[in-house]
Coordinates of C-alpha atoms and ligand atoms in Angstrom, one line a residue:
M1 CA 23.0 -42.5 10.5
N2 CA 21.2 -39.3 11.6
G3 CA 22.7 -36.0 11.7
L4 CA 23.2 -34.7 15.4
M5 CA 22.2 -31.3 14.5
M6 CA 19.3 -29.4 16.8
D7 CA 15.9 -30.2 15.9
Y8 CA 14.7 -26.7 15.4
P9 CA 11.4 -26.1 13.9
L10 CA 10.9 -23.8 11.1
T11 CA 8.2 -21.3 12.7
V12 CA 6.6 -17.7 12.0
T13 CA 7.3 -17.9 15.9
S14 CA 11.1 -18.1 15.2
L15 CA 11.0 -15.6 12.6
M16 CA 9.3 -13.2 15.2
R17 CA 11.7 -13.9 17.7
H18 CA 15.0 -13.6 15.2
V19 CA 13.1 -9.9 14.2
N20 CA 12.7 -8.8 18.1
A21 CA 16.2 -9.4 18.8
Q22 CA 17.8 -8.4 15.6
H23 CA 15.6 -5.7 14.0
G24 CA 12.9 -4.5 16.7
A25 CA 13.8 -0.7 16.1
S26 CA 13.4 -1.1 12.0
E27 CA 10.4 1.5 11.1
V28 CA 7.0 0.3 9.7
Y29 CA 5.3 3.2 8.5
S30 CA 1.5 2.5 7.2
L31 CA -1.6 4.9 5.8
T32 CA -4.7 3.9 7.5
V33 CA -8.0 5.8 7.5
E34 CA -8.1 7.0 10.9
N35 CA -4.4 7.9 10.8
P36 CA -2.8 9.4 7.6
A37 CA 0.8 8.6 8.9
H38 CA 1.3 5.8 11.5
R39 CA 5.1 5.0 12.4
T40 CA 5.9 2.3 14.7
R41 CA 8.5 -0.4 14.7
Y42 CA 8.8 -4.1 14.5
A43 CA 9.2 -4.2 18.4
E44 CA 6.1 -2.6 18.8
I45 CA 4.0 -4.8 16.5
F46 CA 5.1 -7.8 18.3
R47 CA 4.5 -6.5 21.4
R48 CA 0.8 -5.5 20.4
C49 CA 0.8 -9.1 18.7
A50 CA 1.0 -10.3 22.2
Q51 CA -1.8 -8.8 23.5
L52 CA -3.9 -9.7 20.4
A53 CA -2.9 -13.1 21.2
N54 CA -4.1 -12.6 24.8
A55 CA -7.4 -11.3 23.8
L56 CA -7.8 -13.9 21.2
R57 CA -7.4 -16.7 23.7
R58 CA -10.1 -14.9 25.9
L59 CA -12.3 -15.1 23.0
G60 CA -11.6 -18.6 22.8
L61 CA -9.6 -19.2 19.7
K62 CA -8.2 -23.0 19.9
P63 CA -5.5 -24.3 17.9
G64 CA -6.2 -24.2 14.1
D65 CA -9.2 -22.0 14.2
R66 CA -9.4 -19.7 11.3
V67 CA -9.1 -15.8 11.7
A68 CA -10.6 -13.9 8.6
T69 CA -9.0 -10.7 7.7
L70 CA -10.8 -8.1 4.9
A71 CA -8.1 -5.3 5.0
W72 CA -5.4 -3.4 3.5
N73 CA -1.6 -3.2 3.9
D74 CA -1.3 -1.6 7.3
Y75 CA 0.3 -2.5 10.7
R76 CA -2.8 -4.1 12.1
H77 CA -2.9 -6.2 9.6
M78 CA 0.5 -7.5 10.1
E79 CA 0.2 -7.5 13.8
L80 CA -2.8 -10.3 12.6
Y81 CA -0.2 -12.1 10.5
Y82 CA 2.0 -12.7 13.3
G83 CA -0.2 -12.9 16.4
V84 CA -2.5 -15.3 15.0
S85 CA -0.1 -17.9 13.3
C86 CA 1.9 -17.9 16.5
M87 CA -0.4 -18.7 18.8
G88 CA -1.5 -21.8 16.6
G89 CA -4.5 -20.0 14.7
V90 CA -4.8 -19.6 10.8
L91 CA -5.0 -16.4 9.5
H92 CA -7.2 -16.3 6.3
T93 CA -6.5 -13.5 4.4
V94 CA -9.8 -12.3 2.2
N95 CA -9.6 -10.5 -0.8
P96 CA -12.5 -7.4 -0.1
R97 CA -13.0 -7.0 -4.1
L98 CA -14.5 -10.2 -4.6
F99 CA -17.9 -10.5 -5.7
P100 CA -20.3 -11.1 -2.4
E101 CA -21.0 -14.6 -3.7
Q102 CA -17.4 -15.8 -3.6
L103 CA -17.0 -14.2 0.1
R104 CA -20.1 -15.9 0.8
Y105 CA -18.4 -19.2 0.0
I106 CA -14.9 -18.4 1.1
I107 CA -15.8 -17.5 4.7
N108 CA -17.9 -20.3 5.1
H109 CA -16.0 -22.7 3.2
A110 CA -13.0 -21.7 5.6
G111 CA -15.1 -21.8 8.8
D112 CA -13.7 -18.5 9.9
R113 CA -14.9 -17.9 13.5
Y114 CA -13.4 -14.4 13.7
L115 CA -13.8 -11.4 11.1
F116 CA -11.4 -8.4 11.5
A117 CA -12.4 -6.0 8.7
D118 CA -11.0 -2.3 7.7
P119 CA -13.0 0.4 8.5
L120 CA -13.7 1.4 4.8
L121 CA -15.2 -2.0 4.5
L122 CA -17.7 -1.7 7.0
P123 CA -20.8 -1.2 4.7
L124 CA -19.8 -4.4 2.9
L125 CA -19.8 -6.2 6.1
E126 CA -23.4 -4.9 7.2
K127 CA -25.1 -6.4 4.1
L128 CA -22.9 -9.4 4.3
H129 CA -22.7 -10.6 7.7
P130 CA -26.1 -12.5 7.6
A131 CA -24.4 -14.5 5.2
F132 CA -21.6 -15.5 7.5
P133 CA -23.2 -17.6 10.5
A134 CA -20.2 -19.3 11.8
V135 CA -18.4 -15.7 12.6
E136 CA -18.6 -15.6 16.1
R137 CA -17.2 -12.0 16.3
Y138 CA -16.4 -9.1 14.1
V139 CA -13.6 -6.5 14.7
L140 CA -12.9 -3.2 12.9
L141 CA -9.2 -2.4 12.7
C142 CA -9.4 1.2 14.2
G143 CA -9.5 2.9 17.9
K144 CA -12.1 2.8 20.1
G145 CA -13.3 6.6 19.0
A146 CA -13.6 5.6 15.2
L147 CA -16.1 3.0 15.7
P148 CA -19.2 3.8 14.3
E149 CA -22.8 2.5 15.1
S150 CA -23.4 -0.4 13.0
S151 CA -25.7 -3.1 12.4
V152 CA -23.0 -5.7 12.5
P153 CA -23.4 -7.9 15.8
S154 CA -20.8 -8.1 18.7
L155 CA -19.2 -5.3 16.7
I156 CA -15.6 -3.9 18.8
S157 CA -12.9 -1.9 17.6
Y158 CA -9.2 -3.6 17.4
E159 CA -7.9 -1.2 20.0
E160 CA -10.5 -2.0 22.4
L161 CA -10.3 -5.6 21.8
I162 CA -6.7 -5.3 23.0
E163 CA -6.6 -2.6 25.6
G164 CA -5.5 -3.8 28.9
E165 CA -4.0 -7.2 27.6
D166 CA -0.9 -8.5 28.8
D167 CA 2.2 -7.7 26.4
N168 CA 3.7 -11.0 27.1
Y169 CA 2.5 -14.2 25.4
D170 CA 3.7 -17.5 26.2
W171 CA 4.2 -18.3 22.5
P172 CA 3.8 -22.4 21.6
E173 CA 6.3 -24.1 20.2
L174 CA 4.7 -25.3 17.2
D175 CA 5.0 -28.1 15.2
E176 CA 6.5 -26.5 12.0
N177 CA 4.2 -28.4 10.1
T178 CA 0.9 -26.5 11.3
A179 CA -1.0 -24.5 9.3
S180 CA -0.1 -20.9 9.7
S181 CA -2.2 -18.9 7.2
M182 CA -4.6 -19.3 4.2
C183 CA -5.7 -17.9 0.8
Y184 CA -8.3 -18.6 -1.7
T185 CA -7.3 -18.6 -5.2
S186 CA -9.8 -16.4 -6.9
G187 CA -11.3 -19.5 -9.1
T188 CA -11.7 -18.3 -12.9
T189 CA -13.2 -21.8 -13.0
G190 CA -15.5 -23.4 -10.5
N191 CA -15.4 -22.3 -7.2
P192 CA -12.3 -20.7 -5.4
K193 CA -9.9 -23.0 -3.4
G194 CA -8.3 -22.8 -0.1
V195 CA -4.5 -22.9 -0.1
L196 CA -3.3 -23.9 3.4
Y197 CA 0.2 -22.6 4.2
S198 CA 2.3 -24.3 7.1
H199 CA 4.8 -22.6 9.4
R200 CA 7.6 -24.4 7.3
S201 CA 6.4 -23.5 4.1
T202 CA 6.3 -19.9 5.0
V203 CA 9.8 -19.9 6.7
L204 CA 11.1 -21.6 3.3
H205 CA 9.5 -19.0 1.2
T206 CA 10.9 -16.1 3.3
Y207 CA 14.6 -17.4 3.1
A208 CA 14.6 -18.2 -0.5
S209 CA 12.7 -14.5 -1.4
G210 CA 15.7 -12.8 0.5
L211 CA 18.3 -14.5 -2.1
S212 CA 19.8 -11.7 -3.9
D213 CA 18.7 -13.1 -7.0
I214 CA 15.0 -13.3 -5.5
I215 CA 14.0 -10.2 -4.1
G216 CA 17.4 -9.8 -2.4
L217 CA 16.3 -7.2 0.2
K218 CA 18.6 -5.6 2.8
S219 CA 18.7 -4.2 6.0
T220 CA 19.1 -0.6 4.7
D221 CA 16.2 -1.2 1.9
I222 CA 12.9 0.7 2.3
V223 CA 10.3 -1.5 0.9
L224 CA 6.7 -0.8 -0.3
P225 CA 4.5 -3.6 -1.0
V226 CA 1.5 -2.4 -3.5
V227 CA 1.0 -6.1 -3.6
P228 CA -2.1 -6.5 -1.3
M229 CA -1.7 -8.6 2.1
F230 CA -5.0 -10.0 1.2
H231 CA -3.5 -11.9 -1.9
A232 CA -0.7 -14.5 -1.7
N233 CA 0.9 -12.9 1.3
A234 CA 1.5 -9.7 -0.4
W235 CA 4.3 -12.0 -2.2
G236 CA 6.0 -13.0 1.1
V237 CA 7.3 -9.3 1.8
V238 CA 6.1 -9.1 5.6
Y239 CA 7.8 -11.9 6.4
C240 CA 11.1 -11.2 4.5
A241 CA 11.4 -7.5 4.9
P242 CA 11.4 -8.2 8.7
M243 CA 13.7 -11.2 8.4
V244 CA 16.4 -8.9 7.3
G245 CA 15.4 -5.7 8.9
S246 CA 14.3 -3.7 6.2
K247 CA 12.1 -0.7 6.7
L248 CA 8.2 -1.5 5.4
V249 CA 6.0 1.5 3.9
L250 CA 2.4 0.1 3.9
P251 CA -0.1 2.0 1.5
G252 CA -3.1 1.4 3.4
P253 CA -6.4 2.0 1.1
K254 CA -4.5 4.1 -1.3
A255 CA -2.3 1.1 -3.2
G256 CA -4.7 2.0 -6.4
D257 CA -3.9 5.9 -6.2
P258 CA -0.8 6.8 -8.0
E259 CA -0.8 10.4 -6.7
A260 CA -0.8 8.8 -3.2
L261 CA 2.0 6.4 -4.4
V262 CA 4.2 8.7 -5.5
A263 CA 4.0 10.9 -2.6
M264 CA 4.9 8.3 -0.2
M265 CA 7.5 6.7 -2.2
N266 CA 9.3 10.0 -2.5
A267 CA 8.4 11.3 1.5
E268 CA 9.3 7.6 2.8
R269 CA 12.5 7.1 0.3
V270 CA 11.2 3.6 -0.9
N271 CA 14.0 1.8 -2.9
T272 CA 12.1 -1.1 -3.8
A273 CA 8.6 -1.5 -4.4
L274 CA 6.4 -4.5 -5.3
G275 CA 2.9 -4.8 -7.7
V276 CA 1.3 -6.3 -10.7
P277 CA 2.0 -4.5 -14.2
T278 CA -1.9 -2.6 -14.0
V279 CA -0.5 -0.6 -11.1
W280 CA 2.6 0.3 -12.8
M281 CA 0.8 1.2 -15.7
G282 CA -1.1 3.5 -13.8
L283 CA 1.8 4.9 -12.3
L284 CA 3.7 5.6 -15.4
S285 CA 0.7 7.4 -16.9
Y286 CA 0.5 9.6 -13.5
L287 CA 4.2 10.6 -13.6
D288 CA 3.9 11.5 -17.6
A289 CA 0.8 13.2 -16.7
S290 CA 1.9 15.2 -13.4
G291 CA 5.8 15.8 -14.7
Q292 CA 6.6 14.1 -11.2
R293 CA 9.8 11.8 -10.7
L294 CA 10.3 8.8 -8.0
E295 CA 13.0 10.2 -6.6
T296 CA 14.6 7.2 -4.4
V297 CA 13.2 4.0 -6.4
S298 CA 15.8 1.8 -7.9
K299 CA 13.8 -1.3 -8.4
L300 CA 10.3 -2.4 -9.0
V301 CA 9.3 -6.0 -8.9
V302 CA 6.7 -6.8 -11.3
G303 CA 4.6 -9.8 -11.3
G304 CA 1.1 -11.2 -11.0
A305 CA 0.3 -11.0 -14.9
A306 CA 3.4 -10.8 -17.9
C307 CA 5.0 -7.4 -17.5
P308 CA 4.8 -5.4 -21.1
R309 CA 8.0 -4.7 -22.7
S310 CA 6.9 -0.9 -23.4
M311 CA 6.6 -0.6 -19.5
M312 CA 9.6 -2.4 -18.9
E313 CA 11.3 0.5 -21.5
D314 CA 9.6 3.4 -20.2
F315 CA 10.7 2.7 -16.4
E316 CA 14.6 1.9 -17.5
T317 CA 15.1 4.5 -20.1
R318 CA 13.1 7.4 -19.0
H319 CA 13.2 6.9 -15.2
G320 CA 16.1 5.1 -14.5
I321 CA 14.4 2.3 -12.3
E322 CA 15.0 -1.4 -12.8
V323 CA 12.4 -3.9 -13.3
C324 CA 12.3 -7.2 -12.2
H325 CA 10.0 -9.9 -13.8
A326 CA 8.8 -12.0 -11.3
W327 CA 6.3 -15.0 -11.5
G328 CA 4.2 -17.0 -9.1
M329 CA 0.8 -18.2 -7.8
T330 CA -1.1 -18.6 -4.7
E331 CA -0.4 -22.4 -4.7
M332 CA 3.2 -21.3 -4.6
S333 CA 3.1 -19.0 -1.6
P334 CA 3.6 -17.1 -4.2
L335 CA 7.3 -17.1 -5.6
G336 CA 8.1 -19.3 -8.4
S337 CA 10.9 -17.5 -10.2
V338 CA 12.5 -14.0 -10.9
N339 CA 14.3 -12.8 -13.3
A340 CA 18.1 -12.0 -12.7
P341 CA 20.8 -12.2 -15.1
T342 CA 23.2 -15.1 -15.2
A343 CA 27.2 -14.7 -16.6
G344 CA 26.2 -15.4 -19.4
S345 CA 23.7 -12.7 -19.9
A346 CA 26.7 -10.2 -20.3
D347 CA 27.6 -11.8 -23.7
L348 CA 23.8 -10.9 -25.1
D349 CA 23.2 -8.2 -27.6
A350 CA 20.7 -5.6 -26.2
G351 CA 17.7 -7.2 -27.9
A352 CA 18.7 -10.7 -26.8
L353 CA 19.3 -9.3 -23.2
L354 CA 16.0 -7.4 -23.1
A355 CA 14.0 -10.5 -24.5
Q356 CA 15.7 -12.8 -21.8
R357 CA 14.7 -9.9 -19.1
L358 CA 11.0 -10.0 -20.4
T359 CA 11.1 -13.5 -19.7
Q360 CA 9.5 -14.8 -16.5
G361 CA 12.9 -15.7 -15.0
R362 CA 14.6 -18.5 -13.5
A363 CA 13.6 -20.8 -10.3
P364 CA 15.4 -20.4 -7.1
Y365 CA 16.5 -23.4 -5.0
G366 CA 12.9 -24.8 -3.7
V367 CA 11.2 -24.5 -7.0
E368 CA 11.5 -27.2 -9.4
M369 CA 10.1 -26.8 -12.7
R370 CA 9.4 -29.1 -15.7
L371 CA 7.4 -28.8 -18.8
V372 CA 5.2 -31.9 -20.1
D373 CA 3.2 -32.1 -23.2
D374 CA -0.3 -33.4 -23.2
N375 CA 0.6 -36.9 -22.5
G376 CA 2.9 -36.2 -19.4
E377 CA 6.0 -36.9 -21.0
A378 CA 8.9 -34.3 -20.4
L379 CA 9.6 -31.9 -22.9
P380 CA 13.4 -30.5 -23.5
R381 CA 15.0 -27.4 -21.6
D382 CA 16.1 -25.9 -24.9
G383 CA 13.8 -22.5 -25.1
K384 CA 12.2 -23.9 -28.2
A385 CA 9.7 -26.6 -26.7
V386 CA 6.3 -24.9 -25.5
G387 CA 4.6 -27.1 -23.0
R388 CA 2.5 -27.3 -19.3
L389 CA 4.5 -26.0 -16.6
Q390 CA 4.5 -28.2 -13.6
V391 CA 6.6 -27.4 -10.5
R392 CA 6.9 -29.1 -7.0
G393 CA 8.7 -27.8 -4.1
P394 CA 8.4 -27.2 0.0
W395 CA 6.0 -24.2 -0.7
V396 CA 4.0 -25.6 -3.2
A397 CA 0.6 -26.7 -2.3
S398 CA -0.3 -30.3 -2.4
R399 CA -3.9 -30.3 -1.7
Y400 CA -7.0 -27.8 -1.4
Y401 CA -8.3 -27.2 2.0
R402 CA -10.8 -29.6 2.5
A403 CA -10.2 -31.3 -0.8
E404 CA -10.8 -35.1 -0.5
E405 CA -8.0 -35.3 -3.5
S406 CA -4.2 -34.6 -4.0
A407 CA -3.6 -31.2 -6.0
L408 CA -1.1 -32.9 -7.9
D409 CA -0.2 -34.7 -11.4
N410 CA 2.2 -37.7 -10.3
G411 CA 3.9 -35.7 -7.8
W412 CA 3.6 -32.3 -9.8
F413 CA 1.5 -29.7 -9.5
D414 CA 0.2 -28.2 -12.6
T415 CA 0.5 -24.5 -12.9
G416 CA -1.9 -23.8 -15.7
D417 CA 0.7 -21.8 -17.1
V418 CA 2.0 -23.0 -20.7
A419 CA 5.9 -21.9 -20.9
S420 CA 9.2 -23.0 -22.2
I421 CA 12.6 -22.9 -20.3
D422 CA 15.8 -22.4 -21.8
S423 CA 19.4 -24.0 -21.1
N424 CA 20.2 -21.2 -18.9
G425 CA 16.6 -21.9 -17.0
F426 CA 15.1 -18.9 -17.9
M427 CA 11.1 -19.7 -18.1
N428 CA 9.1 -17.9 -20.3
I429 CA 5.1 -18.2 -20.3
T430 CA 3.3 -18.2 -23.5
D431 CA -0.2 -18.4 -22.0
R432 CA -2.5 -19.9 -19.4
T433 CA -3.9 -23.0 -20.6
K434 CA -7.4 -21.9 -20.8
D435 CA -6.7 -18.6 -22.6
L436 CA -4.4 -20.4 -25.3
I437 CA -5.6 -19.9 -29.1
K438 CA -5.5 -22.4 -31.3
S439 CA -5.6 -21.5 -35.0
G440 CA -5.5 -24.1 -37.7
G441 CA -3.9 -26.8 -35.4
E442 CA -1.2 -24.2 -34.2
W443 CA -0.9 -22.4 -30.8
I444 CA -0.7 -18.5 -30.7
S445 CA 0.3 -16.8 -27.6
S446 CA -2.1 -14.2 -26.7
I447 CA 0.6 -12.9 -24.3
E448 CA 2.9 -12.0 -26.9
L449 CA 0.3 -10.2 -28.7
E450 CA -1.0 -8.3 -25.9
D451 CA 2.6 -7.3 -25.7
V452 CA 3.1 -6.0 -29.0
A453 CA -0.4 -4.0 -28.8
M454 CA 0.8 -2.5 -25.6
S455 CA 3.6 -1.0 -27.3
H456 CA 1.3 0.9 -29.4
P457 CA 1.7 4.7 -28.2
A458 CA -2.2 5.2 -27.9
V459 CA -2.8 1.8 -26.6
G460 CA -3.6 1.9 -22.3
E461 CA -4.4 -2.1 -21.9
A462 CA -4.7 -4.8 -24.3
A463 CA -6.1 -8.1 -24.3
V464 CA -6.5 -11.1 -26.8
I465 CA -8.6 -13.8 -26.9
A466 CA -9.6 -16.6 -29.2
M467 CA -12.8 -15.9 -31.3
P468 CA -14.4 -19.1 -33.2
H469 CA -13.8 -19.4 -36.8
E470 CA -14.8 -21.7 -39.4
K471 CA -11.9 -22.5 -41.0
W472 CA -9.3 -22.0 -38.8
A473 CA -10.9 -23.5 -35.6
E474 CA -10.2 -19.8 -33.7
R475 CA -8.6 -16.7 -34.8
P476 CA -7.1 -13.9 -32.2
L477 CA -9.5 -10.8 -31.3
L478 CA -7.6 -8.2 -30.2
I479 CA -9.6 -5.8 -27.5
V480 CA -7.9 -2.5 -26.6
R481 CA -8.8 0.3 -24.4
L482 CA -6.8 3.8 -25.6
K483 CA -5.2 5.9 -23.4
D484 CA -7.2 9.0 -22.5
G485 CA -7.1 11.5 -25.7
A486 CA -5.0 9.1 -27.9
A487 CA -6.8 8.0 -31.0
A488 CA -6.2 5.2 -33.3
D489 CA -8.3 2.9 -35.6
A490 CA -8.6 -0.9 -36.1
D491 CA -6.7 -0.9 -39.4
E492 CA -3.8 1.3 -37.9
L493 CA -3.8 -1.3 -35.0
I494 CA -3.6 -4.4 -37.2
A495 CA -0.8 -2.9 -39.2
W496 CA 1.2 -2.4 -36.1
F497 CA 1.8 -6.0 -35.8
E498 CA 3.2 -6.1 -39.1
G499 CA 6.7 -7.4 -39.2
K500 CA 6.7 -7.7 -35.5
V501 CA 4.9 -11.3 -35.1
A502 CA 4.4 -14.1 -37.7
K503 CA 1.9 -13.2 -40.2
W504 CA -0.6 -15.8 -39.2
W505 CA -0.4 -14.3 -35.8
I506 CA -1.9 -10.9 -36.5
P507 CA -5.4 -10.5 -35.0
D508 CA -8.4 -10.6 -37.5
A509 CA -10.0 -7.9 -35.8
V510 CA -10.0 -5.1 -33.4
R511 CA -12.6 -4.3 -30.7
F512 CA -12.4 -1.1 -28.9
A513 CA -13.7 -0.8 -24.9
N514 CA -13.9 2.0 -22.4
E515 CA -12.7 -0.1 -19.7
L516 CA -10.9 -3.9 -19.5
P517 CA -13.0 -5.9 -17.2
H518 CA -10.2 -6.8 -13.9
T519 CA -10.3 -9.9 -11.6
A520 CA -10.3 -9.0 -8.2
T521 CA -6.5 -9.7 -8.0
G522 CA -6.4 -6.7 -10.5
K523 CA -5.9 -8.8 -14.0
V524 CA -7.8 -8.6 -17.1
S525 CA -10.7 -11.0 -17.1
K526 CA -10.4 -12.9 -19.9
L527 CA -13.5 -15.1 -18.7
K528 CA -15.5 -11.8 -18.6
L529 CA -14.0 -10.4 -22.3
R530 CA -15.1 -13.9 -23.9
E531 CA -18.2 -13.2 -22.5
Q532 CA -18.8 -9.8 -23.4
F533 CA -17.1 -10.3 -27.0
I534 CA -17.7 -13.8 -28.0
A535 CA -21.3 -14.9 -26.9
Ligands
ADP601 P1 -5.3 -15.8 -9.3 O1 -5.2 -14.4 -9.6 O2 -5.8 -16.7 -10.6 O3 -6.6 -16.2 -8.0 P2 -3.0 -16.2 -8.7 O4 -2.7 -14.4 -8.2 O5 -2.3 -17.3 -8.0 O6 -4.2 -16.8 -8.8 O7 -2.4 -16.1 -10.3 C1 -1.4 -16.8 -10.8 C2 -1.3 -16.7 -11.9 O8 -1.0 -15.4 -12.4 C3 -0.2 -17.8 -12.8 O9 -0.4 -18.8 -13.0 C4 0.4 -17.3 -14.2 O10 -1.0 -17.3 -15.1 C5 -0.1 -15.7 -14.0 N1 1.0 -15.0 -13.5 C6 1.6 -14.6 -12.5 N2 3.0 -13.9 -12.8 C7 3.0 -13.8 -14.0 C8 4.2 -13.4 -15.2 N3 5.1 -12.9 -14.5 N4 3.8 -13.4 -16.0 C9 2.7 -14.3 -16.6 N5 1.6 -14.7 -15.9 C10 1.9 -14.5 -14.8

């Protein structure tokens, strides 16, 4: 027997209707190149979404057509998020920091018909547009007067595109499984792969991120996603904040500028901010050097790469800001787990509690996790067994865009991460499969070694990679960028590990670099480090 409840599709359009009805007056602050302090409200954003949808219909956008963005976090990008998805198009967010060759591959593979770009990225477009034969129309995210002379064909400003369009749009009743947006993974091996989100997956992910033990936003919160809207939906914040009515503070092109971030956070009274560890490390150094304080921030959500212990301690003890560790991936929309205490956490001593808080946390309802060994056999959740982490759930990818084959292994998505899970559900990542170091037949966790290295006062950034070894097959090599003005030699750094990890885990050698290479998403690129230091 079926239940007799309404068949109410879970769509971004229904989310937009809800936000309009309940939180239309909540504020959205953005930094943009032309207007350093732009203020608007959700209702105004959705009004302009309708104008955008009318303009795109006039240009001939058909259901399912892909619309690319190369843009920072600001209100116009948000209008594209809702306008394109709700009219039945697919918003394709593209990371402007990718190499030209990756951009060419991604935009052509996705078959984008329209491309919207930030004015700061015009030089990139001028160089690359001949490589995008399928793009019919280029739009620069600026006002009419700010549109420069350019060699990009058919270039028009965003404001001119939507000017004079009707601010009502008859939003279609979409099936909840309709594609809403897409994002390519950076593809550390092989070509980038397209993850195609649906309205349903987006809405369910949004609901889950609102849970108290996940991001837990409230109407009174003021939220700054430093994590870019071009990468994994800014961790869902551009959906979740409007859903509950939080004020959004969008940093535009200033996401990598600690001074601008601190000023914005204090002036707009931000209480929650989200970003990768690299961003928060930079911010910490800036706070230390300038003597400034974050006056209103109470919570930082850190994810995308492991949160270093020293960073959590620094923010919490010296700045009184709670650090909340999260894990996810583009294929998971992206949230997979967030660290929040259980009732039992209160019984732990300080050391055990910190160790628990440094894990990647627990999965919300909607993410099932399991560990398997190399034969695909399930491993126990005892906090000790370490295996390949697999996941499944309604916001996990099942197949990549235009791929023939399923992305699943017996119904599970293999994350490429290696982890343990304890009996309370706390998941702890020790490595990525391809970064593991196998010494004398035993695994060494590069993440744990990096964490120890980063706790040394002179170390600004650290990475550990496997170095080929005659006897042990592989041994850990530590690569370090020292903090400005700090000094430490290899012997001192190696001695730092004594008593902190098993003796045979201690790196054999240390190399110093002025800069560590990063991927387009701000993570240390071990691929490049291997090319640089191993070859
Ligand atoms: P990419 O940057 O490779 O395009 P993602 O941004 O989707 O892809 O990265 C997902 C990967 O990032 C995860 O599989 C995991 O290896 C790593 N990651 C994300 N969050 C964490 C975390 N909190 N701790 C350790 N690793 C993390």
